[in-house]
């Protein structure tokens, strides 16, 4: 049975100031490319309508909101951890590294973090982990939108270099199309070598 947003308790934030940064990531599941994270401090005087989980929005709506976030936020930053760092650290630690890099790049600096998920990334700043946070708080939603627009653009650019893999369609996730292309053409330098489907193909070389 699917869990609905209404099933979660009301979000109580243990911070009262205006330097609250929402933090989210995109790209844990794909077999290729960086994991991308964003941090956003929204400006209460410039609200943005329609902020929600980036996965629930069309590409056109995400891109329109991306422009508004960049124009109206008090601060925003996008950062990443490379495929090589994913392989070196594992996807969990690489995701947290990307999040910390995004937080550290904020100007002005954040004072408190709201992070999507069930774990904080180990940053020195205080904060809360919020399950389904991208649907429960606008700053986390804004971060999810920035991160997804950046990573999707990276996949479109990769698709232009390697059209036979179909990256613009599946965005690097292990779909049937991607797995078939991986089997037919082999892994690229940008593939995550620590992920099982890529490992299996490398073992055949």
PDB file of C-alpha atoms in Angstrom:
ATOM      1  CA  UNK A   1       0.000   0.000   0.000  1.00  0.00           C
ATOM      2  CA  UNK A   2       1.463   3.342  -1.091  1.00  0.00           C
ATOM      3  CA  UNK A   3       2.293   5.901   1.590  1.00  0.00           C
ATOM      4  CA  UNK A   4       0.562   9.236   1.028  1.00  0.00           C
ATOM      5  CA  UNK A   5       1.985  12.603   1.996  1.00  0.00           C
ATOM      6  CA  UNK A   6      -0.955  13.097   4.365  1.00  0.00           C
ATOM      7  CA  UNK A   7       0.292  10.055   6.299  1.00  0.00           C
ATOM      8  CA  UNK A   8       3.389  11.986   7.418  1.00  0.00           C
ATOM      9  CA  UNK A   9       3.209  14.165  10.529  1.00  0.00           C
ATOM     10  CA  UNK A  10       3.289  17.945  10.080  1.00  0.00           C
ATOM     11  CA  UNK A  11       6.841  19.156   9.524  1.00  0.00           C
ATOM     12  CA  UNK A  12       8.142  20.923  12.638  1.00  0.00           C
ATOM     13  CA  UNK A  13      11.333  22.868  11.911  1.00  0.00           C
ATOM     14  CA  UNK A  14      13.667  23.551  14.833  1.00  0.00           C
ATOM     15  CA  UNK A  15      14.896  26.877  13.444  1.00  0.00           C
ATOM     16  CA  UNK A  16      13.324  30.335  13.228  1.00  0.00           C
ATOM     17  CA  UNK A  17      15.738  32.396  11.071  1.00  0.00           C
ATOM     18  CA  UNK A  18      15.903  33.184   7.360  1.00  0.00           C
ATOM     19  CA  UNK A  19      19.041  31.202   6.436  1.00  0.00           C
ATOM     20  CA  UNK A  20      17.402  27.798   6.113  1.00  0.00           C
ATOM     21  CA  UNK A  21      18.757  25.834   3.155  1.00  0.00           C
ATOM     22  CA  UNK A  22      16.860  23.025   1.476  1.00  0.00           C
ATOM     23  CA  UNK A  23      19.179  20.286   0.186  1.00  0.00           C
ATOM     24  CA  UNK A  24      18.484  17.458  -2.245  1.00  0.00           C
ATOM     25  CA  UNK A  25      20.249  15.269  -4.789  1.00  0.00           C
ATOM     26  CA  UNK A  26      19.568  13.631  -8.131  1.00  0.00           C
ATOM     27  CA  UNK A  27      21.383  10.708  -9.677  1.00  0.00           C
ATOM     28  CA  UNK A  28      21.816   7.950  -7.111  1.00  0.00           C
ATOM     29  CA  UNK A  29      20.361   5.250  -9.344  1.00  0.00           C
ATOM     30  CA  UNK A  30      21.903   5.870 -12.793  1.00  0.00           C
ATOM     31  CA  UNK A  31      24.800   3.790 -14.068  1.00  0.00           C
ATOM     32  CA  UNK A  32      26.672   6.779 -15.465  1.00  0.00           C
ATOM     33  CA  UNK A  33      27.756  10.295 -14.633  1.00  0.00           C
ATOM     34  CA  UNK A  34      27.905  12.407 -11.504  1.00  0.00           C
ATOM     35  CA  UNK A  35      25.515  12.535  -8.601  1.00  0.00           C
ATOM     36  CA  UNK A  36      24.284  16.149  -8.489  1.00  0.00           C
ATOM     37  CA  UNK A  37      23.155  18.007  -5.372  1.00  0.00           C
ATOM     38  CA  UNK A  38      21.721  21.455  -4.817  1.00  0.00           C
ATOM     39  CA  UNK A  39      21.168  23.723  -1.824  1.00  0.00           C
ATOM     40  CA  UNK A  40      18.678  26.605  -1.867  1.00  0.00           C
ATOM     41  CA  UNK A  41      17.846  29.391   0.594  1.00  0.00           C
ATOM     42  CA  UNK A  42      14.505  30.812  -0.516  1.00  0.00           C
ATOM     43  CA  UNK A  43      13.595  34.475  -0.073  1.00  0.00           C
ATOM     44  CA  UNK A  44      10.320  34.770   1.901  1.00  0.00           C
ATOM     45  CA  UNK A  45       9.645  38.110   0.188  1.00  0.00           C
ATOM     46  CA  UNK A  46       9.768  36.497  -3.264  1.00  0.00           C
ATOM     47  CA  UNK A  47       7.650  33.326  -3.085  1.00  0.00           C
ATOM     48  CA  UNK A  48       7.682  30.890  -5.995  1.00  0.00           C
ATOM     49  CA  UNK A  49       4.457  29.108  -6.908  1.00  0.00           C
ATOM     50  CA  UNK A  50       4.410  25.429  -7.833  1.00  0.00           C
ATOM     51  CA  UNK A  51       7.484  24.121  -6.001  1.00  0.00           C
ATOM     52  CA  UNK A  52       7.209  20.373  -5.455  1.00  0.00           C
ATOM     53  CA  UNK A  53       9.112  17.125  -5.973  1.00  0.00           C
ATOM     54  CA  UNK A  54      10.951  17.550  -9.288  1.00  0.00           C
ATOM     55  CA  UNK A  55       9.925  14.044 -10.405  1.00  0.00           C
ATOM     56  CA  UNK A  56       6.276  15.132 -10.390  1.00  0.00           C
ATOM     57  CA  UNK A  57       6.907  18.006 -12.828  1.00  0.00           C
ATOM     58  CA  UNK A  58       7.257  18.020 -16.598  1.00  0.00           C
ATOM     59  CA  UNK A  59      10.652  18.952 -18.022  1.00  0.00           C
ATOM     60  CA  UNK A  60       9.213  22.259 -19.252  1.00  0.00           C
ATOM     61  CA  UNK A  61       7.796  23.127 -15.819  1.00  0.00           C
ATOM     62  CA  UNK A  62      11.062  22.173 -14.095  1.00  0.00           C
ATOM     63  CA  UNK A  63      13.048  24.401 -16.436  1.00  0.00           C
ATOM     64  CA  UNK A  64      10.666  27.342 -15.882  1.00  0.00           C
ATOM     65  CA  UNK A  65      10.912  26.921 -12.107  1.00  0.00           C
ATOM     66  CA  UNK A  66      14.701  26.558 -12.354  1.00  0.00           C
ATOM     67  CA  UNK A  67      14.859  30.066 -13.860  1.00  0.00           C
ATOM     68  CA  UNK A  68      12.610  31.498 -11.134  1.00  0.00           C
ATOM     69  CA  UNK A  69      14.610  29.850  -8.344  1.00  0.00           C
ATOM     70  CA  UNK A  70      17.873  31.235  -9.712  1.00  0.00           C
ATOM     71  CA  UNK A  71      16.329  34.714 -10.008  1.00  0.00           C
ATOM     72  CA  UNK A  72      14.492  34.876  -6.673  1.00  0.00           C
ATOM     73  CA  UNK A  73      16.357  32.724  -4.131  1.00  0.00           C
ATOM     74  CA  UNK A  74      18.503  34.403  -1.482  1.00  0.00           C
ATOM     75  CA  UNK A  75      21.185  31.862  -2.358  1.00  0.00           C
ATOM     76  CA  UNK A  76      21.561  28.689  -4.376  1.00  0.00           C
ATOM     77  CA  UNK A  77      24.372  26.352  -5.354  1.00  0.00           C
ATOM     78  CA  UNK A  78      24.692  23.171  -7.385  1.00  0.00           C
ATOM     79  CA  UNK A  79      27.563  20.741  -6.854  1.00  0.00           C
ATOM     80  CA  UNK A  80      28.409  17.180  -7.751  1.00  0.00           C
ATOM     81  CA  UNK A  81      30.493  14.144  -7.024  1.00  0.00           C
ATOM     82  CA  UNK A  82      31.945  12.526 -10.117  1.00  0.00           C
ATOM     83  CA  UNK A  83      31.497   8.957 -11.318  1.00  0.00           C
ATOM     84  CA  UNK A  84      35.084   8.311 -10.196  1.00  0.00           C
ATOM     85  CA  UNK A  85      34.224   9.595  -6.706  1.00  0.00           C
ATOM     86  CA  UNK A  86      31.114   7.397  -6.665  1.00  0.00           C
ATOM     87  CA  UNK A  87      33.342   4.409  -7.440  1.00  0.00           C
ATOM     88  CA  UNK A  88      35.925   5.422  -4.852  1.00  0.00           C
ATOM     89  CA  UNK A  89      33.587   6.341  -1.986  1.00  0.00           C
ATOM     90  CA  UNK A  90      30.344   4.426  -2.835  1.00  0.00           C
ATOM     91  CA  UNK A  91      27.126   6.155  -3.899  1.00  0.00           C
ATOM     92  CA  UNK A  92      25.967   6.881  -0.329  1.00  0.00           C
ATOM     93  CA  UNK A  93      29.104   8.780   0.672  1.00  0.00           C
ATOM     94  CA  UNK A  94      29.454  10.435  -2.746  1.00  0.00           C
ATOM     95  CA  UNK A  95      25.895  11.754  -2.453  1.00  0.00           C
ATOM     96  CA  UNK A  96      26.680  13.292   0.921  1.00  0.00           C
ATOM     97  CA  UNK A  97      29.912  14.769  -0.457  1.00  0.00           C
ATOM     98  CA  UNK A  98      27.971  16.468  -3.261  1.00  0.00           C
ATOM     99  CA  UNK A  99      25.434  17.811  -0.728  1.00  0.00           C
ATOM    100  CA  UNK A 100      28.175  19.231   1.506  1.00  0.00           C
ATOM    101  CA  UNK A 101      29.843  20.866  -1.494  1.00  0.00           C
ATOM    102  CA  UNK A 102      26.556  22.531  -2.449  1.00  0.00           C
ATOM    103  CA  UNK A 103      25.992  23.804   1.103  1.00  0.00           C
ATOM    104  CA  UNK A 104      29.566  25.132   1.310  1.00  0.00           C
ATOM    105  CA  UNK A 105      29.094  27.060  -1.955  1.00  0.00           C
ATOM    106  CA  UNK A 106      26.100  29.072  -0.692  1.00  0.00           C
ATOM    107  CA  UNK A 107      26.514  32.852  -0.434  1.00  0.00           C
ATOM    108  CA  UNK A 108      25.221  34.019   1.983  1.00  0.00           C
ATOM    109  CA  UNK A 109      25.962  30.965   4.092  1.00  0.00           C
ATOM    110  CA  UNK A 110      23.199  28.792   5.498  1.00  0.00           C
ATOM    111  CA  UNK A 111      22.575  28.489   9.231  1.00  0.00           C
ATOM    112  CA  UNK A 112      20.330  25.420   9.186  1.00  0.00           C
ATOM    113  CA  UNK A 113      19.761  22.538   6.761  1.00  0.00           C
ATOM    114  CA  UNK A 114      16.642  20.666   5.711  1.00  0.00           C
ATOM    115  CA  UNK A 115      17.848  17.610   3.827  1.00  0.00           C
ATOM    116  CA  UNK A 116      15.674  15.267   1.797  1.00  0.00           C
ATOM    117  CA  UNK A 117      15.831  11.684   3.047  1.00  0.00           C
ATOM    118  CA  UNK A 118      16.452   9.999   6.379  1.00  0.00           C
ATOM    119  CA  UNK A 119      20.099  10.972   7.005  1.00  0.00           C
ATOM    120  CA  UNK A 120      21.999  14.239   7.289  1.00  0.00           C
ATOM    121  CA  UNK A 121      25.123  14.453   5.092  1.00  0.00           C
ATOM    122  CA  UNK A 122      27.584  15.012   7.939  1.00  0.00           C
ATOM    123  CA  UNK A 123      27.928  18.765   7.489  1.00  0.00           C
ATOM    124  CA  UNK A 124      28.963  20.882  10.502  1.00  0.00           C
ATOM    125  CA  UNK A 125      25.743  22.912  10.295  1.00  0.00           C
ATOM    126  CA  UNK A 126      22.725  21.779  12.328  1.00  0.00           C
ATOM    127  CA  UNK A 127      19.722  20.478  10.467  1.00  0.00           C
ATOM    128  CA  UNK A 128      17.001  17.907   9.992  1.00  0.00           C
ATOM    129  CA  UNK A 129      16.589  15.005   7.604  1.00  0.00           C
ATOM    130  CA  UNK A 130      13.075  15.036   6.143  1.00  0.00           C
ATOM    131  CA  UNK A 131      11.601  11.913   4.541  1.00  0.00           C
ATOM    132  CA  UNK A 132       9.759  12.907   1.335  1.00  0.00           C
ATOM    133  CA  UNK A 133      11.115  16.385   1.993  1.00  0.00           C
ATOM    134  CA  UNK A 134      10.947  17.461  -1.654  1.00  0.00           C
ATOM    135  CA  UNK A 135       7.147  17.219  -1.396  1.00  0.00           C
ATOM    136  CA  UNK A 136       6.929  18.634   2.139  1.00  0.00           C
ATOM    137  CA  UNK A 137       9.047  21.816   2.071  1.00  0.00           C
ATOM    138  CA  UNK A 138       9.517  24.340  -0.756  1.00  0.00           C
ATOM    139  CA  UNK A 139      13.259  24.877  -0.175  1.00  0.00           C
ATOM    140  CA  UNK A 140      13.946  21.142  -0.560  1.00  0.00           C
ATOM    141  CA  UNK A 141      11.676  21.064  -3.616  1.00  0.00           C
ATOM    142  CA  UNK A 142      13.648  23.959  -5.112  1.00  0.00           C
ATOM    143  CA  UNK A 143      16.898  22.084  -4.523  1.00  0.00           C
ATOM    144  CA  UNK A 144      15.487  18.950  -6.171  1.00  0.00           C
ATOM    145  CA  UNK A 145      14.473  20.998  -9.234  1.00  0.00           C
ATOM    146  CA  UNK A 146      17.881  22.674  -9.653  1.00  0.00           C
ATOM    147  CA  UNK A 147      19.705  19.359  -9.256  1.00  0.00           C
ATOM    148  CA  UNK A 148      17.462  17.518 -11.726  1.00  0.00           C
ATOM    149  CA  UNK A 149      17.668  20.227 -14.402  1.00  0.00           C
ATOM    150  CA  UNK A 150      21.475  20.217 -14.193  1.00  0.00           C
ATOM    151  CA  UNK A 151      21.825  16.433 -14.276  1.00  0.00           C
ATOM    152  CA  UNK A 152      19.290  16.020 -17.093  1.00  0.00           C
ATOM    153  CA  UNK A 153      21.251  18.587 -19.121  1.00  0.00           C
ATOM    154  CA  UNK A 154      24.412  16.558 -18.531  1.00  0.00           C
ATOM    155  CA  UNK A 155      22.654  13.465 -19.869  1.00  0.00           C
ATOM    156  CA  UNK A 156      21.439  15.344 -22.962  1.00  0.00           C
ATOM    157  CA  UNK A 157      25.020  16.498 -23.600  1.00  0.00           C
ATOM    158  CA  UNK A 158      26.254  12.919 -23.189  1.00  0.00           C
ATOM    159  CA  UNK A 159      23.547  11.764 -25.588  1.00  0.00           C
ATOM    160  CA  UNK A 160      24.899  14.120 -28.250  1.00  0.00           C
ATOM    161  CA  UNK A 161      28.343  12.534 -27.895  1.00  0.00           C
ATOM    162  CA  UNK A 162      27.077   8.931 -27.719  1.00  0.00           C
ATOM    163  CA  UNK A 163      23.635   8.809 -29.387  1.00  0.00           C
ATOM    164  CA  UNK A 164      23.642   5.007 -29.562  1.00  0.00           C
ATOM    165  CA  UNK A 165      23.156   4.776 -25.766  1.00  0.00           C
ATOM    166  CA  UNK A 166      19.915   6.796 -25.556  1.00  0.00           C
ATOM    167  CA  UNK A 167      20.928   8.920 -22.566  1.00  0.00           C
ATOM    168  CA  UNK A 168      18.477  11.742 -23.393  1.00  0.00           C
ATOM    169  CA  UNK A 169      15.624   9.263 -22.940  1.00  0.00           C
ATOM    170  CA  UNK A 170      16.603   7.173 -19.920  1.00  0.00           C
ATOM    171  CA  UNK A 171      18.947   9.703 -18.218  1.00  0.00           C
ATOM    172  CA  UNK A 172      21.422   6.958 -17.377  1.00  0.00           C
ATOM    173  CA  UNK A 173      19.052   4.785 -15.343  1.00  0.00           C
ATOM    174  CA  UNK A 174      19.345   0.999 -15.875  1.00  0.00           C
ATOM    175  CA  UNK A 175      16.439   0.650 -18.302  1.00  0.00           C
ATOM    176  CA  UNK A 176      16.218  -2.180 -20.825  1.00  0.00           C
ATOM    177  CA  UNK A 177      17.416   0.232 -23.518  1.00  0.00           C
ATOM    178  CA  UNK A 178      20.452   1.303 -21.504  1.00  0.00           C
ATOM    179  CA  UNK A 179      21.385  -2.255 -20.520  1.00  0.00           C
ATOM    180  CA  UNK A 180      21.074  -3.376 -24.156  1.00  0.00           C
ATOM    181  CA  UNK A 181      23.307  -0.510 -25.307  1.00  0.00           C
ATOM    182  CA  UNK A 182      25.806  -1.331 -22.577  1.00  0.00           C
ATOM    183  CA  UNK A 183      25.932  -4.934 -23.777  1.00  0.00           C
ATOM    184  CA  UNK A 184      26.220  -3.925 -27.434  1.00  0.00           C
ATOM    185  CA  UNK A 185      28.744  -1.101 -27.141  1.00  0.00           C
ATOM    186  CA  UNK A 186      30.452  -1.597 -23.784  1.00  0.00           C
ATOM    187  CA  UNK A 187      30.930   0.830 -20.886  1.00  0.00           C
ATOM    188  CA  UNK A 188      32.072   4.401 -21.484  1.00  0.00           C
ATOM    189  CA  UNK A 189      34.659   6.255 -19.404  1.00  0.00           C
ATOM    190  CA  UNK A 190      31.755   8.060 -17.707  1.00  0.00           C
ATOM    191  CA  UNK A 191      30.084   4.841 -16.504  1.00  0.00           C
ATOM    192  CA  UNK A 192      30.209   3.992 -12.791  1.00  0.00           C
ATOM    193  CA  UNK A 193      32.455   0.960 -12.619  1.00  0.00           C
ATOM    194  CA  UNK A 194      31.301  -0.037  -9.133  1.00  0.00           C
ATOM    195  CA  UNK A 195      27.685  -0.554 -10.275  1.00  0.00           C
ATOM    196  CA  UNK A 196      26.851  -4.210 -10.957  1.00  0.00           C
ATOM    197  CA  UNK A 197      25.577  -3.969 -14.589  1.00  0.00           C
ATOM    198  CA  UNK A 198      28.744  -2.059 -15.566  1.00  0.00           C
ATOM    199  CA  UNK A 199      30.952  -4.467 -13.627  1.00  0.00           C
ATOM    200  CA  UNK A 200      29.413  -7.380 -15.490  1.00  0.00           C
ATOM    201  CA  UNK A 201      30.172  -5.826 -18.870  1.00  0.00           C
ATOM    202  CA  UNK A 202      33.731  -4.921 -17.852  1.00  0.00           C
ATOM    203  CA  UNK A 203      34.281  -8.551 -16.827  1.00  0.00           C
ATOM    204  CA  UNK A 204      33.456  -9.628 -20.386  1.00  0.00           C
ATOM    205  CA  UNK A 205      36.083  -7.392 -21.977  1.00  0.00           C
TER     206      UNK A 205
END
